């Protein structure tokens, strides 16, 4: 089983790892696109005004441009510790034991506009690039990534259940139509249901945590639903490839 998480705009600073080594990342067949994007972000960072426009940054986001300028030289840390925010707070990786962390490295991957996707244990620098960005010399990231990332993800997950928790933007970068996707819905007193927006990340983080910690090895949506239910989440199977979490 592989649980594919979305990235986050927020990323932790620093790290104790050596500078980025692309050949150490999972799915090394993505190396050429990764190199292309690294070069483009570093070039952009040399012109802060142009970088702000391309990356849709505010005037006070100079630190994000500095991060991109140092992508090849800055320290790294495991992707599991690099990403921050609501989902990652709910996942609560700092609380994992050594054994649980090993399971997280085996069971979790994270989508990335810069790297396509990485395993949780892959060492990466802090960076700024969103999935819907259109870069001056590259164009649309979905067009750039779609063919290579889709092929790489299929090769990486061949024969395994995939629980794809990425947002729509990141699913477009690399498609896994047979993966189990999850929608978080809120239920009104009259029974009407609507998609939960911002806080859906929290429940996806809680689901991801339960899938890391379980001793079970789910092979289909029913197995995922059982793990979710045992973790105290209200899960309903919508189809063989779709699960709803009701809150």
mmCIF file of C-alpha atoms in Angstrom:
data_model
loop_
_atom_site.group_PDB
_atom_site.id
_atom_site.type_symbol
_atom_site.label_atom_id
_atom_site.label_comp_id
_atom_site.label_asym_id
_atom_site.label_seq_id
_atom_site.Cartn_x
_atom_site.Cartn_y
_atom_site.Cartn_z
ATOM 1 C CA UNK A 1 0.000 0.000 0.000
ATOM 2 C CA UNK A 2 1.140 3.503 -0.821
ATOM 3 C CA UNK A 3 -0.534 6.626 0.578
ATOM 4 C CA UNK A 4 0.131 9.594 -1.689
ATOM 5 C CA UNK A 5 -0.079 12.904 0.187
ATOM 6 C CA UNK A 6 -0.387 16.433 -1.154
ATOM 7 C CA UNK A 7 2.519 18.799 -0.533
ATOM 8 C CA UNK A 8 2.111 22.059 1.343
ATOM 9 C CA UNK A 9 3.083 25.642 0.549
ATOM 10 C CA UNK A 10 4.632 25.890 4.017
ATOM 11 C CA UNK A 11 7.924 24.097 4.487
ATOM 12 C CA UNK A 12 10.311 23.947 7.396
ATOM 13 C CA UNK A 13 13.655 25.718 7.114
ATOM 14 C CA UNK A 14 17.115 24.253 7.362
ATOM 15 C CA UNK A 15 17.978 20.635 7.884
ATOM 16 C CA UNK A 16 20.934 18.453 8.815
ATOM 17 C CA UNK A 17 21.262 16.626 5.512
ATOM 18 C CA UNK A 18 23.781 17.172 2.727
ATOM 19 C CA UNK A 19 22.715 19.246 -0.295
ATOM 20 C CA UNK A 20 20.246 17.771 -2.744
ATOM 21 C CA UNK A 21 21.321 14.651 -4.629
ATOM 22 C CA UNK A 22 18.701 13.992 -7.286
ATOM 23 C CA UNK A 23 19.926 10.456 -7.916
ATOM 24 C CA UNK A 24 19.083 9.572 -4.308
ATOM 25 C CA UNK A 25 15.377 10.346 -4.722
ATOM 26 C CA UNK A 26 12.715 7.766 -5.460
ATOM 27 C CA UNK A 27 11.660 7.482 -9.110
ATOM 28 C CA UNK A 28 15.043 8.492 -10.567
ATOM 29 C CA UNK A 29 13.537 8.292 -14.055
ATOM 30 C CA UNK A 30 12.122 11.763 -13.280
ATOM 31 C CA UNK A 31 15.638 13.208 -13.057
ATOM 32 C CA UNK A 32 15.596 15.119 -16.345
ATOM 33 C CA UNK A 33 12.407 17.031 -15.493
ATOM 34 C CA UNK A 34 13.642 17.668 -11.967
ATOM 35 C CA UNK A 35 16.902 19.113 -13.345
ATOM 36 C CA UNK A 36 14.977 21.321 -15.758
ATOM 37 C CA UNK A 37 12.801 22.747 -12.980
ATOM 38 C CA UNK A 38 15.721 23.269 -10.607
ATOM 39 C CA UNK A 39 17.581 25.238 -13.267
ATOM 40 C CA UNK A 40 14.492 27.310 -14.055
ATOM 41 C CA UNK A 41 13.797 28.203 -10.404
ATOM 42 C CA UNK A 42 17.422 29.164 -9.786
ATOM 43 C CA UNK A 43 17.438 31.357 -12.919
ATOM 44 C CA UNK A 44 14.213 33.009 -11.837
ATOM 45 C CA UNK A 45 15.570 33.694 -8.360
ATOM 46 C CA UNK A 46 18.294 35.850 -9.913
ATOM 47 C CA UNK A 47 15.538 38.296 -10.936
ATOM 48 C CA UNK A 48 13.343 38.695 -7.825
ATOM 49 C CA UNK A 49 10.677 40.819 -9.523
ATOM 50 C CA UNK A 50 10.242 38.278 -12.297
ATOM 51 C CA UNK A 51 10.233 35.441 -9.773
ATOM 52 C CA UNK A 52 7.467 37.101 -7.731
ATOM 53 C CA UNK A 53 5.261 37.352 -10.803
ATOM 54 C CA UNK A 54 5.914 33.813 -12.029
ATOM 55 C CA UNK A 55 5.480 32.226 -8.590
ATOM 56 C CA UNK A 56 2.576 34.514 -7.606
ATOM 57 C CA UNK A 57 4.367 35.762 -4.509
ATOM 58 C CA UNK A 58 3.613 38.849 -2.458
ATOM 59 C CA UNK A 59 6.087 41.668 -1.961
ATOM 60 C CA UNK A 60 7.112 40.267 1.428
ATOM 61 C CA UNK A 61 8.030 36.801 0.149
ATOM 62 C CA UNK A 62 11.724 37.459 -0.481
ATOM 63 C CA UNK A 63 12.685 34.518 1.736
ATOM 64 C CA UNK A 64 10.926 32.155 -0.680
ATOM 65 C CA UNK A 65 13.046 33.457 -3.553
ATOM 66 C CA UNK A 66 16.214 33.076 -1.475
ATOM 67 C CA UNK A 67 15.248 29.449 -0.820
ATOM 68 C CA UNK A 68 14.925 28.780 -4.533
ATOM 69 C CA UNK A 69 18.254 30.449 -5.272
ATOM 70 C CA UNK A 70 19.966 27.955 -2.944
ATOM 71 C CA UNK A 71 18.192 24.779 -4.072
ATOM 72 C CA UNK A 72 21.412 22.983 -5.016
ATOM 73 C CA UNK A 73 23.427 24.064 -1.969
ATOM 74 C CA UNK A 74 21.019 24.342 0.980
ATOM 75 C CA UNK A 75 20.734 21.578 3.593
ATOM 76 C CA UNK A 76 18.091 18.894 3.216
ATOM 77 C CA UNK A 77 15.819 16.940 5.509
ATOM 78 C CA UNK A 78 13.394 14.044 4.950
ATOM 79 C CA UNK A 79 10.284 15.080 3.023
ATOM 80 C CA UNK A 80 8.178 13.814 5.925
ATOM 81 C CA UNK A 81 9.707 16.569 8.061
ATOM 82 C CA UNK A 82 9.984 19.238 5.366
ATOM 83 C CA UNK A 83 6.276 19.821 4.717
ATOM 84 C CA UNK A 84 4.157 21.709 7.272
ATOM 85 C CA UNK A 85 0.543 22.709 7.712
ATOM 86 C CA UNK A 86 -2.835 21.319 8.730
ATOM 87 C CA UNK A 87 -2.493 17.880 7.149
ATOM 88 C CA UNK A 88 1.018 17.360 8.481
ATOM 89 C CA UNK A 89 0.021 18.553 11.950
ATOM 90 C CA UNK A 90 -2.693 15.859 11.976
ATOM 91 C CA UNK A 91 -0.265 13.243 10.644
ATOM 92 C CA UNK A 92 2.002 14.180 13.583
ATOM 93 C CA UNK A 93 5.157 12.498 12.324
ATOM 94 C CA UNK A 94 7.251 13.816 15.269
ATOM 95 C CA UNK A 95 5.281 11.476 17.550
ATOM 96 C CA UNK A 96 6.204 8.350 15.561
ATOM 97 C CA UNK A 97 8.419 5.764 17.193
ATOM 98 C CA UNK A 98 11.425 4.502 15.246
ATOM 99 C CA UNK A 99 9.389 1.552 13.991
ATOM 100 C CA UNK A 100 6.427 3.728 13.050
ATOM 101 C CA UNK A 101 8.705 6.114 11.213
ATOM 102 C CA UNK A 102 10.097 3.225 9.189
ATOM 103 C CA UNK A 103 6.516 2.288 8.256
ATOM 104 C CA UNK A 104 5.835 5.890 7.279
ATOM 105 C CA UNK A 105 8.856 5.871 4.988
ATOM 106 C CA UNK A 106 7.596 2.652 3.386
ATOM 107 C CA UNK A 107 3.935 3.660 3.107
ATOM 108 C CA UNK A 108 3.955 7.409 2.391
ATOM 109 C CA UNK A 109 4.861 9.441 -0.667
ATOM 110 C CA UNK A 110 4.272 13.147 -1.285
ATOM 111 C CA UNK A 111 3.329 14.884 -4.515
ATOM 112 C CA UNK A 112 5.552 17.786 -5.511
ATOM 113 C CA UNK A 113 5.483 20.431 -8.214
ATOM 114 C CA UNK A 114 9.296 20.461 -8.224
ATOM 115 C CA UNK A 115 10.101 16.762 -7.814
ATOM 116 C CA UNK A 116 6.925 15.135 -9.204
ATOM 117 C CA UNK A 117 6.667 12.889 -6.169
ATOM 118 C CA UNK A 118 9.053 11.813 -3.428
ATOM 119 C CA UNK A 119 9.045 9.117 -0.799
ATOM 120 C CA UNK A 120 8.627 10.270 2.795
ATOM 121 C CA UNK A 121 12.248 9.490 3.599
ATOM 122 C CA UNK A 122 13.743 11.290 0.597
ATOM 123 C CA UNK A 123 15.980 14.211 1.577
ATOM 124 C CA UNK A 124 14.906 17.482 -0.054
ATOM 125 C CA UNK A 125 15.562 21.214 0.440
ATOM 126 C CA UNK A 126 12.959 23.851 1.179
ATOM 127 C CA UNK A 127 11.522 25.340 -2.019
ATOM 128 C CA UNK A 128 8.630 27.320 -3.426
ATOM 129 C CA UNK A 129 6.716 26.048 -6.447
ATOM 130 C CA UNK A 130 2.991 25.340 -6.723
ATOM 131 C CA UNK A 131 1.296 22.812 -8.960
ATOM 132 C CA UNK A 132 -0.673 25.426 -10.883
ATOM 133 C CA UNK A 133 2.362 27.600 -11.686
ATOM 134 C CA UNK A 134 3.184 28.471 -15.294
ATOM 135 C CA UNK A 135 6.934 29.073 -15.584
ATOM 136 C CA UNK A 136 8.355 31.393 -18.276
ATOM 137 C CA UNK A 137 10.661 28.867 -19.956
ATOM 138 C CA UNK A 138 8.702 25.736 -19.090
ATOM 139 C CA UNK A 139 4.998 26.518 -19.339
ATOM 140 C CA UNK A 140 2.302 24.579 -17.511
ATOM 141 C CA UNK A 141 3.575 22.119 -14.931
ATOM 142 C CA UNK A 142 0.719 19.717 -15.653
ATOM 143 C CA UNK A 143 1.794 19.540 -19.307
ATOM 144 C CA UNK A 144 5.440 19.149 -18.297
ATOM 145 C CA UNK A 145 4.893 16.411 -15.720
ATOM 146 C CA UNK A 146 1.878 14.443 -16.919
ATOM 147 C CA UNK A 147 3.482 11.837 -19.172
ATOM 148 C CA UNK A 148 6.649 11.136 -17.169
ATOM 149 C CA UNK A 149 5.105 11.334 -13.695
ATOM 150 C CA UNK A 150 2.128 9.172 -14.621
ATOM 151 C CA UNK A 151 4.484 6.500 -15.962
ATOM 152 C CA UNK A 152 6.769 6.746 -12.918
ATOM 153 C CA UNK A 153 3.900 6.470 -10.439
ATOM 154 C CA UNK A 154 2.498 3.440 -12.231
ATOM 155 C CA UNK A 155 5.911 1.770 -12.127
ATOM 156 C CA UNK A 156 6.428 2.697 -8.466
ATOM 157 C CA UNK A 157 3.045 1.350 -7.361
ATOM 158 C CA UNK A 158 2.596 -1.623 -9.689
ATOM 159 C CA UNK A 159 0.416 -4.214 -7.958
ATOM 160 C CA UNK A 160 -0.061 -2.089 -4.823
ATOM 161 C CA UNK A 161 -3.116 -0.349 -3.462
ATOM 162 C CA UNK A 162 -2.711 3.431 -3.743
ATOM 163 C CA UNK A 163 -4.667 5.827 -1.539
ATOM 164 C CA UNK A 164 -4.371 9.143 -3.359
ATOM 165 C CA UNK A 165 -4.967 12.063 -0.994
ATOM 166 C CA UNK A 166 -3.543 14.697 -3.352
ATOM 167 C CA UNK A 167 -5.641 17.697 -4.365
ATOM 168 C CA UNK A 168 -6.948 17.918 -7.913
ATOM 169 C CA UNK A 169 -4.070 20.128 -9.063
ATOM 170 C CA UNK A 170 -1.497 17.548 -8.043
ATOM 171 C CA UNK A 171 -3.505 14.583 -9.342
ATOM 172 C CA UNK A 172 -3.350 16.285 -12.748
ATOM 173 C CA UNK A 173 0.460 16.224 -12.651
ATOM 174 C CA UNK A 174 0.482 12.427 -12.550
ATOM 175 C CA UNK A 175 -2.698 10.415 -12.912
ATOM 176 C CA UNK A 176 -3.583 7.215 -11.075
ATOM 177 C CA UNK A 177 -7.162 6.468 -12.122
ATOM 178 C CA UNK A 178 -7.300 3.164 -10.213
ATOM 179 C CA UNK A 179 -6.234 4.721 -6.896
ATOM 180 C CA UNK A 180 -8.635 5.137 -4.000
ATOM 181 C CA UNK A 181 -9.458 8.829 -3.581
ATOM 182 C CA UNK A 182 -11.003 10.391 -0.492
ATOM 183 C CA UNK A 183 -13.542 13.191 -0.133
ATOM 184 C CA UNK A 184 -14.242 14.798 3.235
ATOM 185 C CA UNK A 185 -17.894 15.807 3.616
ATOM 186 C CA UNK A 186 -19.693 17.701 6.327
ATOM 187 C CA UNK A 187 -23.232 16.600 7.206
ATOM 188 C CA UNK A 188 -25.905 19.103 8.202
ATOM 189 C CA UNK A 189 -28.680 18.235 10.703
ATOM 190 C CA UNK A 190 -31.068 17.667 7.786
ATOM 191 C CA UNK A 191 -28.692 15.113 6.275
ATOM 192 C CA UNK A 192 -27.453 17.349 3.454
ATOM 193 C CA UNK A 193 -23.764 16.889 2.717
ATOM 194 C CA UNK A 194 -21.229 19.327 1.304
ATOM 195 C CA UNK A 195 -17.517 19.072 0.605
ATOM 196 C CA UNK A 196 -15.418 20.351 3.495
ATOM 197 C CA UNK A 197 -12.859 22.803 2.159
ATOM 198 C CA UNK A 198 -9.904 23.908 4.292
ATOM 199 C CA UNK A 199 -10.283 21.443 7.151
ATOM 200 C CA UNK A 200 -10.479 18.449 4.816
ATOM 201 C CA UNK A 201 -6.689 18.495 5.174
ATOM 202 C CA UNK A 202 -6.960 17.663 8.863
ATOM 203 C CA UNK A 203 -9.090 14.580 8.247
ATOM 204 C CA UNK A 204 -6.872 13.419 5.404
ATOM 205 C CA UNK A 205 -3.928 13.774 7.797
ATOM 206 C CA UNK A 206 -5.732 11.692 10.411
ATOM 207 C CA UNK A 207 -6.532 9.056 7.785
ATOM 208 C CA UNK A 208 -2.925 8.976 6.619
ATOM 209 C CA UNK A 209 -1.766 8.559 10.218
ATOM 210 C CA UNK A 210 -4.135 5.637 10.735
ATOM 211 C CA UNK A 211 -2.837 3.983 7.547
ATOM 212 C CA UNK A 212 0.745 4.356 8.747
ATOM 213 C CA UNK A 213 0.073 2.992 12.220
ATOM 214 C CA UNK A 214 -2.200 0.077 11.332
ATOM 215 C CA UNK A 215 -0.863 -3.452 11.343
ATOM 216 C CA UNK A 216 -3.303 -4.272 8.572
ATOM 217 C CA UNK A 217 -2.332 -4.313 4.900
ATOM 218 C CA UNK A 218 -5.395 -2.991 3.061
ATOM 219 C CA UNK A 219 -5.738 -4.190 -0.512
ATOM 220 C CA UNK A 220 -8.890 -2.313 -1.521
ATOM 221 C CA UNK A 221 -11.278 0.463 -0.508
ATOM 222 C CA UNK A 222 -13.004 -1.813 2.006
ATOM 223 C CA UNK A 223 -9.741 -2.345 3.849
ATOM 224 C CA UNK A 224 -9.070 1.394 3.912
ATOM 225 C CA UNK A 225 -12.568 2.016 5.289
ATOM 226 C CA UNK A 226 -12.005 -0.522 8.071
ATOM 227 C CA UNK A 227 -8.745 1.128 9.103
ATOM 228 C CA UNK A 228 -10.414 4.548 9.087
ATOM 229 C CA UNK A 229 -13.331 3.311 11.183
ATOM 230 C CA UNK A 230 -11.034 1.728 13.760
ATOM 231 C CA UNK A 231 -9.284 5.099 14.061
ATOM 232 C CA UNK A 232 -12.589 6.772 14.919
ATOM 233 C CA UNK A 233 -13.334 8.244 11.504
ATOM 234 C CA UNK A 234 -16.742 7.836 9.934
ATOM 235 C CA UNK A 235 -16.008 6.267 6.571
ATOM 236 C CA UNK A 236 -18.423 5.360 3.792
ATOM 237 C CA UNK A 237 -17.554 3.546 0.581
ATOM 238 C CA UNK A 238 -18.830 5.471 -2.442
ATOM 239 C CA UNK A 239 -17.344 3.231 -5.150
ATOM 240 C CA UNK A 240 -14.448 0.771 -5.556
ATOM 241 C CA UNK A 241 -12.134 3.777 -5.971
ATOM 242 C CA UNK A 242 -13.754 6.382 -3.717
ATOM 243 C CA UNK A 243 -14.125 6.757 0.031
ATOM 244 C CA UNK A 244 -16.006 9.479 1.906
ATOM 245 C CA UNK A 245 -15.086 10.667 5.386
ATOM 246 C CA UNK A 246 -18.157 12.214 7.040
ATOM 247 C CA UNK A 247 -17.669 14.863 9.720
#
